[in-house]
mmCIF file of N, CA and C in Angstrom:
data_model
loop_
_atom_site.group_PDB
_atom_site.id
_atom_site.type_symbol
_atom_site.label_atom_id
_atom_site.label_comp_id
_atom_site.label_asym_id
_atom_site.label_seq_id
_atom_site.Cartn_x
_atom_site.Cartn_y
_atom_site.Cartn_z
ATOM 1 N N UNK A 258 7.147 5.024 25.341
ATOM 2 C CA UNK A 258 6.645 4.962 24.070
ATOM 3 C C UNK A 258 7.270 4.363 23.206
ATOM 4 N N UNK A 259 6.772 3.316 22.433
ATOM 5 C CA UNK A 259 7.602 2.519 21.498
ATOM 6 C C UNK A 259 8.451 3.514 20.566
ATOM 7 N N UNK A 260 9.220 3.588 19.991
ATOM 8 C CA UNK A 260 9.929 4.215 18.741
ATOM 9 C C UNK A 260 10.542 3.311 17.850
ATOM 10 N N UNK A 261 10.510 3.296 16.738
ATOM 11 C CA UNK A 261 11.036 2.432 15.755
ATOM 12 C C UNK A 261 11.643 3.450 14.418
ATOM 13 N N UNK A 262 12.923 3.271 14.093
ATOM 14 C CA UNK A 262 13.197 4.129 12.963
ATOM 15 C C UNK A 262 13.872 3.346 12.113
ATOM 16 N N UNK A 263 13.287 3.395 11.082
ATOM 17 C CA UNK A 263 13.940 2.373 9.979
ATOM 18 C C UNK A 263 14.765 3.067 9.005
ATOM 19 N N UNK A 264 15.942 2.476 8.478
ATOM 20 C CA UNK A 264 17.036 3.197 7.446
ATOM 21 C C UNK A 264 17.329 2.171 6.467
ATOM 22 N N UNK A 265 18.361 2.634 5.541
ATOM 23 C CA UNK A 265 18.624 1.633 4.731
ATOM 24 C C UNK A 265 18.483 1.255 3.428
ATOM 25 N N UNK A 266 17.141 1.891 3.045
ATOM 26 C CA UNK A 266 16.546 1.746 1.795
ATOM 27 C C UNK A 266 17.280 2.721 0.800
ATOM 28 N N UNK A 267 16.633 2.421 -0.422
ATOM 29 C CA UNK A 267 17.321 3.316 -1.575
ATOM 30 C C UNK A 267 16.803 2.711 -2.950
ATOM 31 N N UNK A 268 17.558 3.154 -4.043
ATOM 32 C CA UNK A 268 17.275 2.789 -5.314
ATOM 33 C C UNK A 268 18.375 1.614 -5.803
ATOM 34 N N UNK A 269 17.758 0.410 -6.135
ATOM 35 C CA UNK A 269 18.850 -0.710 -6.600
ATOM 36 C C UNK A 269 18.497 -1.395 -7.570
ATOM 37 N N UNK A 270 19.476 -1.986 -8.465
ATOM 38 C CA UNK A 270 19.018 -2.309 -9.709
ATOM 39 C C UNK A 270 18.920 -4.027 -9.332
ATOM 40 N N UNK A 271 17.866 -4.241 -10.461
ATOM 41 C CA UNK A 271 17.279 -5.969 -9.920
ATOM 42 C C UNK A 271 18.689 -6.705 -9.823
ATOM 43 N N UNK A 272 18.467 -7.907 -8.949
ATOM 44 C CA UNK A 272 19.587 -8.477 -8.489
ATOM 45 C C UNK A 272 20.715 -8.025 -7.459
ATOM 46 N N UNK A 273 20.420 -6.743 -7.085
ATOM 47 C CA UNK A 273 21.219 -6.028 -6.222
ATOM 48 C C UNK A 273 20.645 -6.267 -4.751
ATOM 49 N N UNK A 274 21.290 -5.695 -3.860
ATOM 50 C CA UNK A 274 21.395 -6.052 -2.028
ATOM 51 C C UNK A 274 21.020 -4.685 -1.588
ATOM 52 N N UNK A 275 20.532 -4.865 -0.334
ATOM 53 C CA UNK A 275 20.197 -3.894 0.350
ATOM 54 C C UNK A 275 20.153 -4.381 1.950
ATOM 55 N N UNK A 276 20.691 -3.411 2.913
ATOM 56 C CA UNK A 276 20.644 -3.949 4.205
ATOM 57 C C UNK A 276 19.798 -2.955 5.026
ATOM 58 N N UNK A 277 18.475 -3.358 5.563
ATOM 59 C CA UNK A 277 17.791 -2.290 6.267
ATOM 60 C C UNK A 277 18.168 -2.496 7.757
ATOM 61 N N UNK A 278 17.871 -1.320 8.403
ATOM 62 C CA UNK A 278 18.308 -1.343 9.907
ATOM 63 C C UNK A 278 16.881 -0.777 10.488
ATOM 64 N N UNK A 279 16.686 -1.086 12.058
ATOM 65 C CA UNK A 279 15.596 -0.671 12.675
ATOM 66 C C UNK A 279 16.121 -0.407 14.085
ATOM 67 N N UNK A 280 16.194 0.829 14.398
ATOM 68 C CA UNK A 280 16.361 1.258 15.816
ATOM 69 C C UNK A 280 15.442 1.162 16.624
ATOM 70 N N UNK A 281 15.547 0.560 17.799
ATOM 71 C CA UNK A 281 14.460 0.595 18.705
ATOM 72 C C UNK A 281 14.516 1.201 19.972
ATOM 73 N N UNK A 282 13.368 1.579 20.562
ATOM 74 C CA UNK A 282 13.722 2.301 22.044
ATOM 75 C C UNK A 282 12.221 2.331 22.566
ATOM 76 N N UNK A 283 12.240 2.864 24.045
ATOM 77 C CA UNK A 283 10.976 2.654 24.415
ATOM 78 C C UNK A 283 10.324 1.750 25.012
ATOM 79 N N UNK A 284 11.024 0.373 24.789
ATOM 80 C CA UNK A 284 10.494 -0.694 25.034
ATOM 81 C C UNK A 284 11.617 -1.736 25.387
ATOM 82 N N UNK A 285 11.544 -2.911 25.855
ATOM 83 C CA UNK A 285 12.374 -3.891 26.193
ATOM 84 C C UNK A 285 12.596 -4.670 24.937
ATOM 85 N N UNK A 286 13.649 -4.075 23.839
ATOM 86 C CA UNK A 286 13.596 -4.714 23.005
ATOM 87 C C UNK A 286 14.012 -6.175 22.721
ATOM 88 N N UNK A 287 14.750 -6.697 23.921
ATOM 89 C CA UNK A 287 15.282 -8.026 23.921
ATOM 90 C C UNK A 287 14.281 -8.844 24.215
ATOM 91 N N UNK A 288 13.118 -8.682 24.560
ATOM 92 C CA UNK A 288 12.174 -9.436 24.903
ATOM 93 C C UNK A 288 11.051 -9.673 23.926
ATOM 94 N N UNK A 289 11.052 -8.753 22.865
ATOM 95 C CA UNK A 289 10.216 -8.441 21.740
ATOM 96 C C UNK A 289 10.257 -9.429 20.667
ATOM 97 N N UNK A 290 9.491 -10.235 20.098
ATOM 98 C CA UNK A 290 9.488 -10.603 18.817
ATOM 99 C C UNK A 290 9.295 -9.369 17.853
ATOM 100 N N UNK A 291 9.823 -9.589 16.705
ATOM 101 C CA UNK A 291 10.071 -8.456 15.914
ATOM 102 C C UNK A 291 9.475 -8.868 14.420
ATOM 103 N N UNK A 292 8.814 -8.029 13.507
ATOM 104 C CA UNK A 292 8.695 -8.270 12.257
ATOM 105 C C UNK A 292 9.000 -7.132 11.234
ATOM 106 N N UNK A 293 9.555 -7.593 10.080
ATOM 107 C CA UNK A 293 9.445 -6.686 8.942
ATOM 108 C C UNK A 293 8.174 -6.886 8.009
ATOM 109 N N UNK A 294 7.830 -5.495 7.548
ATOM 110 C CA UNK A 294 6.342 -5.731 6.832
ATOM 111 C C UNK A 294 6.886 -4.430 5.422
ATOM 112 N N UNK A 295 6.122 -4.599 4.406
ATOM 113 C CA UNK A 295 6.155 -3.758 3.564
ATOM 114 C C UNK A 295 4.815 -3.677 2.780
ATOM 115 N N UNK A 296 4.867 -2.382 2.291
ATOM 116 C CA UNK A 296 3.687 -1.550 1.551
ATOM 117 C C UNK A 296 4.021 -1.230 0.180
ATOM 118 N N UNK A 297 3.627 -2.063 -0.883
ATOM 119 C CA UNK A 297 3.916 -1.459 -2.171
ATOM 120 C C UNK A 297 2.721 -0.783 -2.564
ATOM 121 N N UNK A 298 3.038 0.224 -3.493
ATOM 122 C CA UNK A 298 2.154 1.350 -4.054
ATOM 123 C C UNK A 298 0.646 0.801 -4.465
ATOM 124 N N UNK A 299 -0.372 1.292 -3.752
ATOM 125 C CA UNK A 299 -1.470 0.866 -4.113
ATOM 126 C C UNK A 299 -2.121 -0.636 -3.407
ATOM 127 N N UNK A 300 -1.263 -1.169 -2.469
ATOM 128 C CA UNK A 300 -1.477 -2.330 -1.773
ATOM 129 C C UNK A 300 -1.340 -2.106 -0.248
ATOM 130 N N UNK A 301 -2.014 -3.463 0.423
ATOM 131 C CA UNK A 301 -1.829 -3.307 1.726
ATOM 132 C C UNK A 301 -0.664 -3.552 2.346
ATOM 133 N N UNK A 302 -0.484 -3.582 3.811
ATOM 134 C CA UNK A 302 0.757 -4.107 4.552
ATOM 135 C C UNK A 302 1.007 -5.577 4.313
ATOM 136 N N UNK A 303 2.037 -5.863 3.817
ATOM 137 C CA UNK A 303 2.424 -7.197 3.649
ATOM 138 C C UNK A 303 3.586 -7.775 4.689
ATOM 139 N N UNK A 304 3.438 -8.437 5.848
ATOM 140 C CA UNK A 304 4.414 -8.845 6.587
ATOM 141 C C UNK A 304 5.477 -9.925 5.792
ATOM 142 N N UNK A 305 6.764 -9.737 5.987
ATOM 143 C CA UNK A 305 7.492 -10.539 5.063
ATOM 144 C C UNK A 305 8.443 -11.460 6.135
ATOM 145 N N UNK A 306 8.668 -11.112 7.318
ATOM 146 C CA UNK A 306 9.531 -11.807 8.095
ATOM 147 C C UNK A 306 9.291 -11.605 9.464
ATOM 148 N N UNK A 307 9.780 -12.520 10.516
ATOM 149 C CA UNK A 307 9.604 -12.318 12.008
ATOM 150 C C UNK A 307 10.797 -13.092 12.372
ATOM 151 N N UNK A 308 11.049 -12.833 13.675
ATOM 152 C CA UNK A 308 12.344 -13.227 14.433
ATOM 153 C C UNK A 308 11.536 -13.042 15.982
ATOM 154 N N UNK A 309 12.168 -14.278 16.517
ATOM 155 C CA UNK A 309 12.001 -14.206 18.011
ATOM 156 C C UNK A 309 12.797 -13.515 18.861
ATOM 157 N N UNK A 310 12.460 -13.560 20.061
ATOM 158 C CA UNK A 310 13.137 -12.515 20.788
ATOM 159 C C UNK A 310 14.854 -12.776 20.916
ATOM 160 N N UNK A 311 15.270 -14.196 20.882
ATOM 161 C CA UNK A 311 16.540 -14.486 21.000
ATOM 162 C C UNK A 311 17.297 -14.325 19.703
ATOM 163 N N UNK A 312 16.472 -14.381 18.630
ATOM 164 C CA UNK A 312 16.933 -14.273 17.188
ATOM 165 C C UNK A 312 17.367 -15.617 16.471
ATOM 166 N N UNK A 313 16.874 -16.571 17.229
ATOM 167 C CA UNK A 313 17.391 -18.097 16.606
ATOM 168 C C UNK A 313 16.213 -18.686 16.091
ATOM 169 N N UNK A 314 15.050 -17.923 15.854
ATOM 170 C CA UNK A 314 14.064 -18.594 15.067
ATOM 171 C C UNK A 314 13.467 -17.597 14.028
ATOM 172 N N UNK A 315 13.099 -18.031 12.892
ATOM 173 C CA UNK A 315 12.704 -16.633 11.771
ATOM 174 C C UNK A 315 11.999 -17.468 10.952
ATOM 175 N N UNK A 316 10.954 -16.711 10.511
ATOM 176 C CA UNK A 316 10.081 -17.152 9.354
ATOM 177 C C UNK A 316 10.163 -16.131 8.423
ATOM 178 N N UNK A 317 9.763 -16.658 7.172
ATOM 179 C CA UNK A 317 9.587 -15.793 5.881
ATOM 180 C C UNK A 317 8.409 -15.940 5.156
ATOM 181 N N UNK A 318 7.729 -14.901 4.372
ATOM 182 C CA UNK A 318 6.973 -15.309 3.247
ATOM 183 C C UNK A 318 7.430 -16.138 2.085
ATOM 184 N N UNK A 319 6.725 -16.697 1.664
ATOM 185 C CA UNK A 319 7.342 -17.500 0.420
ATOM 186 C C UNK A 319 8.104 -16.793 -0.469
ATOM 187 N N UNK A 320 7.729 -15.558 -1.035
ATOM 188 C CA UNK A 320 8.061 -14.707 -2.002
ATOM 189 C C UNK A 320 9.296 -14.301 -1.809
ATOM 190 N N UNK A 321 9.836 -14.244 -0.501
ATOM 191 C CA UNK A 321 11.375 -13.794 -0.026
ATOM 192 C C UNK A 321 12.252 -14.871 0.524
ATOM 193 N N UNK A 322 11.608 -16.035 0.760
ATOM 194 C CA UNK A 322 12.419 -16.985 1.214
ATOM 195 C C UNK A 322 13.760 -17.203 0.279
ATOM 196 N N UNK A 323 14.818 -17.521 1.256
ATOM 197 C CA UNK A 323 16.245 -17.728 0.432
ATOM 198 C C UNK A 323 16.631 -16.375 -0.102
ATOM 199 N N UNK A 324 16.215 -15.320 -0.176
ATOM 200 C CA UNK A 324 16.616 -14.084 -0.517
ATOM 201 C C UNK A 324 16.904 -12.971 0.597
ATOM 202 N N UNK A 325 15.940 -13.052 1.453
ATOM 203 C CA UNK A 325 16.027 -12.125 2.616
ATOM 204 C C UNK A 325 16.324 -12.719 3.966
ATOM 205 N N UNK A 326 17.212 -12.252 4.610
ATOM 206 C CA UNK A 326 17.378 -12.576 6.218
ATOM 207 C C UNK A 326 17.290 -11.727 7.265
ATOM 208 N N UNK A 327 16.257 -12.145 8.238
ATOM 209 C CA UNK A 327 16.100 -11.113 9.305
ATOM 210 C C UNK A 327 17.267 -11.431 10.311
ATOM 211 N N UNK A 328 17.801 -10.553 11.162
ATOM 212 C CA UNK A 328 18.367 -10.591 12.472
ATOM 213 C C UNK A 328 18.199 -9.699 13.358
ATOM 214 N N UNK A 329 18.763 -9.716 14.340
ATOM 215 C CA UNK A 329 18.693 -8.529 15.377
ATOM 216 C C UNK A 329 20.138 -8.833 16.298
ATOM 217 N N UNK A 330 20.266 -7.550 16.848
ATOM 218 C CA UNK A 330 21.257 -7.468 17.883
ATOM 219 C C UNK A 330 20.942 -6.746 18.992
ATOM 220 N N UNK A 331 20.541 -7.656 19.845
ATOM 221 C CA UNK A 331 19.901 -7.165 21.157
ATOM 222 C C UNK A 331 20.750 -6.247 21.822
ATOM 223 N N UNK A 332 22.070 -6.320 22.012
ATOM 224 C CA UNK A 332 22.954 -5.242 22.629
ATOM 225 C C UNK A 332 22.791 -3.773 21.979
ATOM 226 N N UNK A 333 22.303 -3.745 20.674
ATOM 227 C CA UNK A 333 22.613 -2.583 20.239
ATOM 228 C C UNK A 333 20.730 -2.231 20.024
ATOM 229 N N UNK A 334 20.031 -2.855 20.453
ATOM 230 C CA UNK A 334 18.400 -2.633 20.048
ATOM 231 C C UNK A 334 18.091 -2.326 18.578
ATOM 232 N N UNK A 335 18.879 -3.209 17.824
ATOM 233 C CA UNK A 335 18.600 -3.010 16.260
ATOM 234 C C UNK A 335 18.065 -4.398 15.608
ATOM 235 N N UNK A 336 17.204 -4.319 14.875
ATOM 236 C CA UNK A 336 16.785 -5.239 13.728
ATOM 237 C C UNK A 336 17.281 -4.946 12.410
ATOM 238 N N UNK A 337 17.503 -6.076 11.898
ATOM 239 C CA UNK A 337 18.054 -5.950 10.462
ATOM 240 C C UNK A 337 17.280 -6.749 9.313
ATOM 241 N N UNK A 338 17.381 -6.291 8.168
ATOM 242 C CA UNK A 338 16.721 -7.042 7.109
ATOM 243 C C UNK A 338 17.787 -7.092 5.978
ATOM 244 N N UNK A 339 18.263 -8.193 5.706
ATOM 245 C CA UNK A 339 19.345 -8.343 4.677
ATOM 246 C C UNK A 339 18.689 -8.712 3.505
ATOM 247 N N UNK A 340 18.706 -7.933 2.282
ATOM 248 C CA UNK A 340 18.054 -8.274 1.020
ATOM 249 C C UNK A 340 18.951 -8.506 -0.111
ATOM 250 N N UNK A 341 18.675 -9.681 -0.520
ATOM 251 C CA UNK A 341 19.716 -10.060 -1.502
ATOM 252 C C UNK A 341 18.836 -10.514 -2.909
ATOM 253 N N UNK A 342 19.481 -10.522 -4.313
ATOM 254 C CA UNK A 342 18.516 -10.946 -5.315
ATOM 255 C C UNK A 342 17.545 -10.304 -5.349
ATOM 256 N N UNK A 343 17.342 -8.986 -5.258
ATOM 257 C CA UNK A 343 16.205 -7.914 -5.139
ATOM 258 C C UNK A 343 15.544 -7.826 -6.753
ATOM 259 N N UNK A 344 13.960 -8.119 -6.561
ATOM 260 C CA UNK A 344 13.477 -8.076 -7.716
ATOM 261 C C UNK A 344 12.670 -6.525 -7.923
ATOM 262 N N UNK A 345 11.972 -6.200 -8.882
ATOM 263 C CA UNK A 345 11.160 -5.241 -8.968
ATOM 264 C C UNK A 345 9.979 -5.216 -8.235
ATOM 265 N N UNK A 346 9.586 -6.496 -8.076
ATOM 266 C CA UNK A 346 8.485 -6.663 -7.232
ATOM 267 C C UNK A 346 8.544 -6.366 -5.685
ATOM 268 N N UNK A 347 9.913 -6.246 -5.430
ATOM 269 C CA UNK A 347 10.034 -5.970 -3.921
ATOM 270 C C UNK A 347 10.070 -4.382 -3.557
ATOM 271 N N UNK A 348 9.809 -3.856 -4.390
ATOM 272 C CA UNK A 348 9.593 -2.059 -4.334
ATOM 273 C C UNK A 348 8.613 -2.023 -3.398
ATOM 274 N N UNK A 349 8.730 -1.471 -2.415
ATOM 275 C CA UNK A 349 7.920 -0.967 -1.403
ATOM 276 C C UNK A 349 8.430 -0.186 -0.331
ATOM 277 N N UNK A 350 7.537 0.473 0.630
ATOM 278 C CA UNK A 350 8.140 1.323 1.837
ATOM 279 C C UNK A 350 8.147 -0.211 2.882
ATOM 280 N N UNK A 351 9.248 -0.370 3.408
ATOM 281 C CA UNK A 351 9.494 -1.312 4.645
ATOM 282 C C UNK A 351 9.534 -0.653 5.764
ATOM 283 N N UNK A 352 8.806 -1.410 6.604
ATOM 284 C CA UNK A 352 8.499 -1.145 8.344
ATOM 285 C C UNK A 352 9.038 -2.228 8.982
ATOM 286 N N UNK A 353 9.431 -1.898 10.210
ATOM 287 C CA UNK A 353 9.736 -2.811 11.101
ATOM 288 C C UNK A 353 8.575 -2.761 12.456
ATOM 289 N N UNK A 354 8.150 -3.606 13.119
ATOM 290 C CA UNK A 354 7.194 -3.447 14.135
ATOM 291 C C UNK A 354 7.434 -4.349 14.988
ATOM 292 N N UNK A 355 6.966 -4.317 16.308
ATOM 293 C CA UNK A 355 6.946 -5.163 17.384
ATOM 294 C C UNK A 355 5.787 -6.200 16.773
ATOM 295 N N UNK A 356 6.123 -7.623 16.532
ATOM 296 C CA UNK A 356 5.110 -8.767 16.154
ATOM 297 C C UNK A 356 3.568 -8.369 16.461
ATOM 298 N N UNK A 357 2.826 -8.297 15.934
ATOM 299 C CA UNK A 357 1.505 -8.053 16.289
ATOM 300 C C UNK A 357 0.855 -6.863 16.545
ATOM 301 N N UNK A 358 1.989 -5.905 16.199
ATOM 302 C CA UNK A 358 1.246 -4.459 16.396
ATOM 303 C C UNK A 358 1.607 -3.854 14.934
ATOM 304 N N UNK A 359 0.932 -2.502 15.170
ATOM 305 C CA UNK A 359 1.182 -1.699 13.610
ATOM 306 C C UNK A 359 2.348 -1.088 13.723
ATOM 307 N N UNK A 360 2.902 -0.808 12.518
ATOM 308 C CA UNK A 360 4.128 -0.073 12.574
ATOM 309 C C UNK A 360 3.996 1.481 13.012
ATOM 310 N N UNK A 361 5.016 1.963 13.649
ATOM 311 C CA UNK A 361 5.060 3.196 14.399
ATOM 312 C C UNK A 361 5.915 4.239 13.709
ATOM 313 N N UNK A 362 6.904 3.722 12.638
ATOM 314 C CA UNK A 362 7.928 4.523 12.254
ATOM 315 C C UNK A 362 7.427 5.139 10.920
ATOM 316 N N UNK A 363 8.453 5.760 10.146
ATOM 317 C CA UNK A 363 8.056 6.110 8.742
ATOM 318 C C UNK A 363 8.415 5.292 7.954
ATOM 319 N N UNK A 364 9.161 4.362 8.153
ATOM 320 C CA UNK A 364 9.443 3.304 7.006
ATOM 321 C C UNK A 364 10.640 3.832 5.938
ATOM 322 N N UNK A 365 11.128 3.049 5.198
ATOM 323 C CA UNK A 365 12.250 3.299 4.494
ATOM 324 C C UNK A 365 11.860 2.853 3.023
ATOM 325 N N UNK A 366 12.056 3.626 1.927
ATOM 326 C CA UNK A 366 11.620 3.387 0.692
ATOM 327 C C UNK A 366 12.879 2.553 0.114
ATOM 328 N N UNK A 367 12.506 1.408 -0.603
ATOM 329 C CA UNK A 367 12.964 0.336 -1.253
ATOM 330 C C UNK A 367 12.504 0.382 -2.493
ATOM 331 N N UNK A 368 13.251 0.685 -3.901
ATOM 332 C CA UNK A 368 13.009 0.811 -5.002
ATOM 333 C C UNK A 368 13.784 -0.063 -5.996
ATOM 334 N N UNK A 369 13.262 -1.217 -6.619
ATOM 335 C CA UNK A 369 14.117 -1.931 -7.486
ATOM 336 C C UNK A 369 13.998 -1.711 -8.864
ATOM 337 N N UNK A 370 14.579 -1.066 -9.908
ATOM 338 C CA UNK A 370 14.448 -0.654 -11.097
ATOM 339 C C UNK A 370 15.670 -0.547 -11.632
ATOM 340 N N UNK A 371 15.763 -1.001 -13.078
ATOM 341 C CA UNK A 371 16.921 -0.796 -13.840
ATOM 342 C C UNK A 371 16.646 0.761 -14.707
#
């Protein structure tokens, strides 16, 4: 059974930073492409970043390019999302997922507000 546990969210002021983590188990993490998505209040799920299994190819949605960095540690079965220069519009629940599949975790809340 795929298990993904997101953590690292919180309340941060505009311009601040957060680092999200996603602990994976129940599948061969090192062979899986992984994604981060987010869901803002009243909106649908938006995929913001993807990383290949080796960790050497990444993609980002335009709204986070240059501010967010996705990475992974296959030895620790963990996915990361470093978020810098946060904006109020980044406020959302953030989820990790095996690319192409629906999120299975509870997500972690990120709130950007002064």
